[in-house]
Short mmCIF file of C-alpha atoms and ligand atoms in Angstrom, two decimals:
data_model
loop_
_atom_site.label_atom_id
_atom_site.label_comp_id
_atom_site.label_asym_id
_atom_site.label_seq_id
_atom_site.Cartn_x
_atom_site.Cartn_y
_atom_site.Cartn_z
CA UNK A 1 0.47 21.56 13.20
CA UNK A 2 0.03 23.08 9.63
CA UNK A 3 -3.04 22.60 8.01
CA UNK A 4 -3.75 20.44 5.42
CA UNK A 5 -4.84 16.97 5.91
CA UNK A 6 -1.43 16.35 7.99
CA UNK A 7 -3.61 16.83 10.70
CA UNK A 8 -5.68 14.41 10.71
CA UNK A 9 -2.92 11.77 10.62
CA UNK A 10 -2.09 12.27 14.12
CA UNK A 11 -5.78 13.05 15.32
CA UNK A 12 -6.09 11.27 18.36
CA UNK A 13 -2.58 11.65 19.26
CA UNK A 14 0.71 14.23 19.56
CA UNK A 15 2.15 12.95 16.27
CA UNK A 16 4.83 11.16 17.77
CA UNK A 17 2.85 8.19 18.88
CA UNK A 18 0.40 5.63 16.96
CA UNK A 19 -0.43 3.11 15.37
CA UNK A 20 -0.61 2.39 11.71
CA UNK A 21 -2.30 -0.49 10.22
CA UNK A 22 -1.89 -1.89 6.78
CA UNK A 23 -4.36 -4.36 5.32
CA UNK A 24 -3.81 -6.93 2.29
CA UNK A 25 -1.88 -10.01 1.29
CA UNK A 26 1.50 -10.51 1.60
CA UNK A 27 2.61 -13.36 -0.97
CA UNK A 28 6.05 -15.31 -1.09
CA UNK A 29 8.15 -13.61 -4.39
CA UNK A 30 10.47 -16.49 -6.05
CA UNK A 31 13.00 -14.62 -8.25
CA UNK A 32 16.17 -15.99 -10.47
CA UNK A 33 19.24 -15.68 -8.88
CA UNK A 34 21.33 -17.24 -11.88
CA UNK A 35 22.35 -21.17 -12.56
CA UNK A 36 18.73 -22.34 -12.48
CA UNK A 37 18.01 -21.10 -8.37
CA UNK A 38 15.91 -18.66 -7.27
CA UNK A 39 16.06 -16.53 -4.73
CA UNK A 40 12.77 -16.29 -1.63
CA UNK A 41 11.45 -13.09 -0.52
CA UNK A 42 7.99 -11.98 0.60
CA UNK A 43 6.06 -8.95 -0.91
CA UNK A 44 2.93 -7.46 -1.49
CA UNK A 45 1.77 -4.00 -2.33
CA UNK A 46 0.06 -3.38 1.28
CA UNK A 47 3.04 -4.67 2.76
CA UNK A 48 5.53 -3.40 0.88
CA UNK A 49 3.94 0.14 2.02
CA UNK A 50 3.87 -0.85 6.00
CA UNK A 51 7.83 -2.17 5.31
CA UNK A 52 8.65 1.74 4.02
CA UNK A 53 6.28 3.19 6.80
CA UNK A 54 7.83 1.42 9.56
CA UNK A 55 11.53 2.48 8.32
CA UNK A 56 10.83 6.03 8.61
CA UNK A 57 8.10 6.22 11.35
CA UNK A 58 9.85 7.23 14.79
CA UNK A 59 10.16 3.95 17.58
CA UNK A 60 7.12 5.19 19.37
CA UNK A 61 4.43 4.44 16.55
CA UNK A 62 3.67 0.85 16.35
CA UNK A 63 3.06 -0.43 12.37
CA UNK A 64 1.00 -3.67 12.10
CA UNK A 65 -0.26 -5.72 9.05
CA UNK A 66 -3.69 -7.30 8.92
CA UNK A 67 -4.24 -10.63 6.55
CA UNK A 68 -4.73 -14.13 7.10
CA UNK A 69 -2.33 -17.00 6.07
CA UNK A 70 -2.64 -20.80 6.77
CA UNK A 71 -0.82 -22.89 9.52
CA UNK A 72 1.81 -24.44 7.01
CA UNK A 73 5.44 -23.96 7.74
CA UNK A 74 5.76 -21.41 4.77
CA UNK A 75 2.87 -19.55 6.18
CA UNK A 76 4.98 -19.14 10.18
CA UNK A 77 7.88 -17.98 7.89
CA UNK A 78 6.17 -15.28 6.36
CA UNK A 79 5.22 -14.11 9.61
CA UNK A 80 8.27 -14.34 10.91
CA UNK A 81 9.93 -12.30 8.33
CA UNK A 82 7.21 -9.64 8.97
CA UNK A 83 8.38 -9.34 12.82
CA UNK A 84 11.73 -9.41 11.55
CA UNK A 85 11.21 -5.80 9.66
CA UNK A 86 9.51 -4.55 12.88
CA UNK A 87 5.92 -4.95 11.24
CA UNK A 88 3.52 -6.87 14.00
CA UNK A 89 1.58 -9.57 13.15
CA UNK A 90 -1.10 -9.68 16.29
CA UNK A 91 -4.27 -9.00 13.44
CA UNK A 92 -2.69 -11.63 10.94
CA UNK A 93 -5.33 -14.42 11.07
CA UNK A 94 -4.30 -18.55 10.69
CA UNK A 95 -6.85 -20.20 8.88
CA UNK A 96 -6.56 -24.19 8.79
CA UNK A 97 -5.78 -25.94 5.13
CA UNK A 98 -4.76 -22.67 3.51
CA UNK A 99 -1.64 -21.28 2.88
CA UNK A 100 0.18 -17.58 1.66
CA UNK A 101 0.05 -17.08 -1.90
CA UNK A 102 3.23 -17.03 -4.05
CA UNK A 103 4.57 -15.23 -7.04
CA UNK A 104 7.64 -15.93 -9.52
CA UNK A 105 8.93 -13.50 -11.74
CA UNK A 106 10.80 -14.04 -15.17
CA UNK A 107 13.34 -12.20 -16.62
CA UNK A 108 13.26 -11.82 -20.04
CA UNK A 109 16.35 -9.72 -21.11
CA UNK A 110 15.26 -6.83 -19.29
CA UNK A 111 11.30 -7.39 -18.96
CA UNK A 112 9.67 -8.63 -15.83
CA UNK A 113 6.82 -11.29 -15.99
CA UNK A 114 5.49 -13.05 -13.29
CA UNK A 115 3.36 -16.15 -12.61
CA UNK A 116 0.80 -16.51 -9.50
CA UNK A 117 -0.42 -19.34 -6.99
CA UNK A 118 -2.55 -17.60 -4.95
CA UNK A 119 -6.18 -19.37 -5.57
CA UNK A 120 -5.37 -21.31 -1.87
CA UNK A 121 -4.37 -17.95 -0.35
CA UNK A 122 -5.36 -17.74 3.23
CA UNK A 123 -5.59 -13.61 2.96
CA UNK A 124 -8.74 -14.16 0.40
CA UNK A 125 -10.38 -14.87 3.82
CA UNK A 126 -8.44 -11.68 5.33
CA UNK A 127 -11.75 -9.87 6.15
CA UNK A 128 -14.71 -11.86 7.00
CA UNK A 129 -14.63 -11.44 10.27
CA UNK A 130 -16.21 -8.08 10.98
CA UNK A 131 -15.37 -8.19 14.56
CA UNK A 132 -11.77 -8.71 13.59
CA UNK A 133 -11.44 -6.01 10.96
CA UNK A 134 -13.11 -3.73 13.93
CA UNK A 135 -11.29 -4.41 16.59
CA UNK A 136 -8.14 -3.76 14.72
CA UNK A 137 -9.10 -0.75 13.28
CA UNK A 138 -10.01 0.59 16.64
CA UNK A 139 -6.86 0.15 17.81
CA UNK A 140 -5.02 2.13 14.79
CA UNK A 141 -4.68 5.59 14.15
CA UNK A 142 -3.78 4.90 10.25
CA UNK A 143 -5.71 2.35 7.87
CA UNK A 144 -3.81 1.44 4.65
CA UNK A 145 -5.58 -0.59 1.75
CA UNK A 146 -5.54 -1.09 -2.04
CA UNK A 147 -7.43 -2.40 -4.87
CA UNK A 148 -5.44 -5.20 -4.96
CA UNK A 149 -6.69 -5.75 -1.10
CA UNK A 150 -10.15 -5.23 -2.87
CA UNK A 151 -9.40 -7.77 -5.71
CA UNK A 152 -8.76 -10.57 -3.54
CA UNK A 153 -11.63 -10.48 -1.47
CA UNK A 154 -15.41 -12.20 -2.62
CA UNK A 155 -18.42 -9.71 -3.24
CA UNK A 156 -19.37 -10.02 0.35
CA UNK A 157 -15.99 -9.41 2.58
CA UNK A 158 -15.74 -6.80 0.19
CA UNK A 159 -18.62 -5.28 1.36
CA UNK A 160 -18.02 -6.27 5.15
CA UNK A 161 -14.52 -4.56 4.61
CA UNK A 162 -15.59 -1.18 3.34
CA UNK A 163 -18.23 -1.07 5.97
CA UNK A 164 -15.78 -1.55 8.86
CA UNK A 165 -13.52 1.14 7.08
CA UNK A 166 -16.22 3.72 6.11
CA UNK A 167 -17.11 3.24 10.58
CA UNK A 168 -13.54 3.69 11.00
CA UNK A 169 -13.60 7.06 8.89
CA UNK A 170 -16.56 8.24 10.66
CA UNK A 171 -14.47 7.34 13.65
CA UNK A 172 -11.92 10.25 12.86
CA UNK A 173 -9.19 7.46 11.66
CA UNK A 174 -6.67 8.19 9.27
CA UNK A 175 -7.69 6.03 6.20
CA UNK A 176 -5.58 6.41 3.34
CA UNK A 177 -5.90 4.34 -0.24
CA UNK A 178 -4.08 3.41 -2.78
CA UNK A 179 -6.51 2.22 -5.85
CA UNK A 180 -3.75 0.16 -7.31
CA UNK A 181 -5.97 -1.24 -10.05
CA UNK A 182 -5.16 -4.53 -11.79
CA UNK A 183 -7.78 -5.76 -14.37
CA UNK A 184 -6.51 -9.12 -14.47
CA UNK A 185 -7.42 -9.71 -10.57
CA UNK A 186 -11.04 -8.83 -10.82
CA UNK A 187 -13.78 -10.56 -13.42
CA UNK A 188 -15.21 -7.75 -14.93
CA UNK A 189 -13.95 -4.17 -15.34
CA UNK A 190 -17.24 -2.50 -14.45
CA UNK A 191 -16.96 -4.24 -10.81
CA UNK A 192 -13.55 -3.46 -10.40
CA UNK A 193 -14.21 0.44 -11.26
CA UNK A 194 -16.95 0.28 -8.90
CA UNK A 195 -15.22 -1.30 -6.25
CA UNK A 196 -12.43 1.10 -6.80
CA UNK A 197 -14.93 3.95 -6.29
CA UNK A 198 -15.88 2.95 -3.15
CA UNK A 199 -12.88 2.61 -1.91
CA UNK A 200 -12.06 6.05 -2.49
CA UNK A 201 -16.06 6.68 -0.25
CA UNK A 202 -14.04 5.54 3.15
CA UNK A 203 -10.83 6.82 2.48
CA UNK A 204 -9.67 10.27 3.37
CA UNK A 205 -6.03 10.16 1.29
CA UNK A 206 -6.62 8.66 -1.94
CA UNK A 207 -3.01 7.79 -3.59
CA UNK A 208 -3.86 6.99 -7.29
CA UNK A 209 -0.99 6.40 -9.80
CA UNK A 210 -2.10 8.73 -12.63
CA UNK A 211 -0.89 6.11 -15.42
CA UNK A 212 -3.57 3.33 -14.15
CA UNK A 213 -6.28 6.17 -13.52
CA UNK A 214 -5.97 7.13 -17.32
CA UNK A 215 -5.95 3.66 -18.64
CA UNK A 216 -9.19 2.71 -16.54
CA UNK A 217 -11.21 5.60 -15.89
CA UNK A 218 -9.87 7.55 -19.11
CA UNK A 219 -8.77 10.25 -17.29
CA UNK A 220 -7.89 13.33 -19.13
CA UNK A 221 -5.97 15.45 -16.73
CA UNK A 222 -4.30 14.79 -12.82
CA UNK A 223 -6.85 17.70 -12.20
CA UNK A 224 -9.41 15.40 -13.81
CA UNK A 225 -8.38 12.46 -11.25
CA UNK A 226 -8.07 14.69 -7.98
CA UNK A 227 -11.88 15.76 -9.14
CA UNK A 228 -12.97 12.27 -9.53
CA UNK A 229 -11.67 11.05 -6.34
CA UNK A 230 -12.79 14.22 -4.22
CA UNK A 231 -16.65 13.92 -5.43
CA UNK A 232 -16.19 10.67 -3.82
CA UNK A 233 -15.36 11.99 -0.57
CA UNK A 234 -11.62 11.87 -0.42
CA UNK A 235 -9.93 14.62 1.80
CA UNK A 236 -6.69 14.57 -0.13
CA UNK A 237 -5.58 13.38 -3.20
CA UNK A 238 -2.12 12.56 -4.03
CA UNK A 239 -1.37 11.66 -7.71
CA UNK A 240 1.92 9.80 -8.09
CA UNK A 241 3.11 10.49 -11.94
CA UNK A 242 6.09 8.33 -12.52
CA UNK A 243 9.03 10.26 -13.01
CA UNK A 244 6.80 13.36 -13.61
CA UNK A 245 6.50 14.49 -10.01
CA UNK A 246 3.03 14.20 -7.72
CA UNK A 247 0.68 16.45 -7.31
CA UNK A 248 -1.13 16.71 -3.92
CA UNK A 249 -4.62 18.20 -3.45
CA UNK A 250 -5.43 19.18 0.16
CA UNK A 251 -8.86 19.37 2.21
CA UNK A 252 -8.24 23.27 1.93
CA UNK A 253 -9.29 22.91 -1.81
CA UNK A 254 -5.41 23.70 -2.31
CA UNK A 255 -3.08 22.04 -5.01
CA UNK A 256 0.86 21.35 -4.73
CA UNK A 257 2.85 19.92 -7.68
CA UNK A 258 6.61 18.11 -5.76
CA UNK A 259 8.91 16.57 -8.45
CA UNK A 260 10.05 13.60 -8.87
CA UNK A 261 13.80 13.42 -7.45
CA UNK A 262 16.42 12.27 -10.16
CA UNK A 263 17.46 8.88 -10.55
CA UNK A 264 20.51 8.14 -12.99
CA UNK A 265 19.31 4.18 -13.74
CA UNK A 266 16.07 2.78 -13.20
CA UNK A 267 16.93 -0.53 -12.11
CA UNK A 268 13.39 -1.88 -11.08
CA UNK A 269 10.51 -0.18 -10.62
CA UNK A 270 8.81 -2.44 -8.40
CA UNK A 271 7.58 -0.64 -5.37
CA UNK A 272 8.06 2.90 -6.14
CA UNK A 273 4.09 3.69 -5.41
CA UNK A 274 4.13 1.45 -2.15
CA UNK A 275 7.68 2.91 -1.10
CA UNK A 276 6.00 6.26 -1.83
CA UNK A 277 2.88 5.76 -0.15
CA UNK A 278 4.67 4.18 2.96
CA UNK A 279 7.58 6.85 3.29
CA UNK A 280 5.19 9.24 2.22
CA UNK A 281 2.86 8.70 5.57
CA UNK A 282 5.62 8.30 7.80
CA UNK A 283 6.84 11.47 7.24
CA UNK A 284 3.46 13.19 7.47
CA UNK A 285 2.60 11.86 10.90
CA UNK A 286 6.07 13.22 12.06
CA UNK A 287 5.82 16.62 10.64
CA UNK A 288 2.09 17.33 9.58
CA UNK A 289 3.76 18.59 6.24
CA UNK A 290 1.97 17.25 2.85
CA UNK A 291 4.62 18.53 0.80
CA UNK A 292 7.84 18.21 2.82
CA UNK A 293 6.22 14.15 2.89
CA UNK A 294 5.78 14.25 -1.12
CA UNK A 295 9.57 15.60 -1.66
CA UNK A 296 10.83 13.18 1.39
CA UNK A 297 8.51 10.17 -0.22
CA UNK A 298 9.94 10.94 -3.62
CA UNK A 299 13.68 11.15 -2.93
CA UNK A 300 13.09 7.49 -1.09
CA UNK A 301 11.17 6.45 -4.03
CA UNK A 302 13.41 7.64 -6.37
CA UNK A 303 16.54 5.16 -4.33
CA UNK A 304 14.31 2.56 -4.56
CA UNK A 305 13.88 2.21 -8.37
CA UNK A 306 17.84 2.53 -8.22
CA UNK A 307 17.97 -1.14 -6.62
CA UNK A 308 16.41 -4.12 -7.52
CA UNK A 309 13.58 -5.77 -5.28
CA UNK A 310 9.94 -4.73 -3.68
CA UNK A 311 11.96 -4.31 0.16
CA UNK A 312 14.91 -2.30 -0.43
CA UNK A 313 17.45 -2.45 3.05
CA UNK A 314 17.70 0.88 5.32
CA UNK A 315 21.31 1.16 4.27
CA UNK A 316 20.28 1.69 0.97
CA UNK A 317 18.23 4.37 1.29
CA UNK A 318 20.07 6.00 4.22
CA UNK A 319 21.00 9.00 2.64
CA UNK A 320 17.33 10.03 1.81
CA UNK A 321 16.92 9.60 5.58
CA UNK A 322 18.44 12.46 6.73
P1 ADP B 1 3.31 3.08 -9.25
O1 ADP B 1 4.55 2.31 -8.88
O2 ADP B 1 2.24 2.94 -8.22
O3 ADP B 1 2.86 2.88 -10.66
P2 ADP B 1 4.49 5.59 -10.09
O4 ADP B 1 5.07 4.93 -11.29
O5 ADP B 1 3.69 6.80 -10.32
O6 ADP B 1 3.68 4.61 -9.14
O7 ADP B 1 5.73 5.95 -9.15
C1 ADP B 1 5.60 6.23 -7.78
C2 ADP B 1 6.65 7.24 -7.38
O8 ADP B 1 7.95 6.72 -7.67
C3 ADP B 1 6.56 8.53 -8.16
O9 ADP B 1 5.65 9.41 -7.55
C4 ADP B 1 7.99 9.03 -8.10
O10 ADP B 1 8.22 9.68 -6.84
C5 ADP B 1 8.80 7.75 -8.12
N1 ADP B 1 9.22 7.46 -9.51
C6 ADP B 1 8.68 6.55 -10.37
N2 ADP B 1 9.34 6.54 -11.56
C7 ADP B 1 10.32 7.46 -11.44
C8 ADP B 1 11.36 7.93 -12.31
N3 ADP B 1 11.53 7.46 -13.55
N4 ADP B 1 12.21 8.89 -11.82
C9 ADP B 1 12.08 9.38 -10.58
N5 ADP B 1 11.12 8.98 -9.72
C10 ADP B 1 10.25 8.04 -10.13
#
């Protein structure tokens, strides 16, 4: 295995077998599909990450998703969409008189907006049970959260959360984050930059976006960002840069810049981060390789801003499979 902090994706195994585990809230997207209908589909940043990872890990890793939703009939469809993408559900709590949140977007000529019912979501309650978040964890190899998992939660299953990941660290699991930050989920922006900060404290891949590092922690440089996060404790770093290429800082104090792969129209760039993040791990539990993942993770990226949606099909991306 090469070093780098490939190895520690596949520490307790031979690479070729595991278990990833992705942690958030999975909402119900409504989106216009002409004449006044709109079109269902599920999404959310976690899962949209444990969709890509599952694509491109091989059969014999398992990939689950961890959240709550309610006991409504909308809440045993989103779950059965998840099994239907091959992402297990087994550490999805049901909580009684809840439900998943949901999301519509609006087109405006070409500009996205979207509006949000998620004040009844179920997932808000996704981590206060510590013996739940535990035993999950200790059966994963890989632990995926955002800030937008963050944002969701109240001050104290925030705190119960990044205890049981921190103990999962020390552990020797995997735990990778992506800070994700949206100021317009969190109260104040002092509180959201400190939960963001701790975050990166249990995590050992952070996987900022350098655009919403800049705007929030004022940033100077990607160097300045891989600093930040590594005085926090990360192990890696990868900066995602839009079109610009990533630049991934190992545990060997060593820095790699991949470009971006071309793309000839940007159709919709929802996704590209998860779809990185997700195709990004995948490929660096089969091969151990940081920078074969980045170039892999871009070129699926890259397909995935060429279509519109969070979930793009396999078919669509196939060539970027090879
Ligand atoms: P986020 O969606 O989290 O804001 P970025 O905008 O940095 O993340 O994009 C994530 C990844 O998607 C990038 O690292 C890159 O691989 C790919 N990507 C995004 N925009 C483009 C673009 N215009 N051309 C090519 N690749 C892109």
């Amino acid at each position: 295995m090469p070093r780098g902090v490939g190895k520690v994706v596949s520490a307790s195994r031979d690479g070729m077998s595991g278990r990833l585990l992705s942690i958030g809230e999975c909402m119900v997207e409504l989106r216009q599909a002409g004449a006044g209908l709109f079109a269902k589909g599920y999404a959310g940043d976690s899962f949209n990450a444990a969709y890509y990872a599952r694509m491109f890990l091989p059969e014999s890793w398992s990939v689950d998703y961890l959240s709550a939703v309610g006991t409504d009939r909308v809440s045993d469809e989103s779950l059965d969409f998840m099994r239907s993408v091959g992402v297990g559900t087994d550490f999805v709590r049901r909580i009684e008189g809840r439900t998943v949140g949901l999301y519509m977007i609006h087109l405006d000529g070409g500009e996205r907006s979207f509006s949000y019912w998620r004040s009844a979501s179920a997932a808000k309650a996704l981590a206060d049970d510590p013996s739940h978040l535990r035993e999950a964890m200790a059966a994963s190899d890989v632990i995926v959260f955002s800030g937008i998992t963050l944002a969701i939660l109240s001050p104290d299953a925030l705190a119960t959360l990044l205890s049981e990941l921190g103990r999962a660290r020390s552990a020797g699991k995997t735990v990778v984050f992506d800070p994700n930050i949206r100021p317009r989920l969190w109260d104040e922006a002092d509180r959201m930059r400190e939960a963001i900060s701790a975050g990166a404290e249990v995590a050992t891949i952070v996987m900022p976006s350098f655009e919403d590092e800049t705007t929030h922690f004022g940033d100077g440089s990607i160097e300045e960002t891989i600093r930040r996060y590594r005085a926090h404790g990360a192990k890696s770093v990868v900066v995602k840069d839009g079109g610009n290429g990533v630049t991934i800082a190992l545990d060997d104090g060593t820095s790699h810049f991949v470009p971006s792969a071309p793309v000839a129209e940007v159709v919709d760039t929802t996704s590209a981060g998860d779809s990185f993040n997700g195709a990004y791990l995948a490929h660096l539990a089969r091969t151990g390789d940081p920078k074969a993942a980045a170039a892999f993770a871009a070129g699926i990226a890259a397909r995935v801003i060429s279509h519109h949606g969070a979930l793009v099909e396999r078919e669509n991306l196939l060539s970027a499979d090879a």
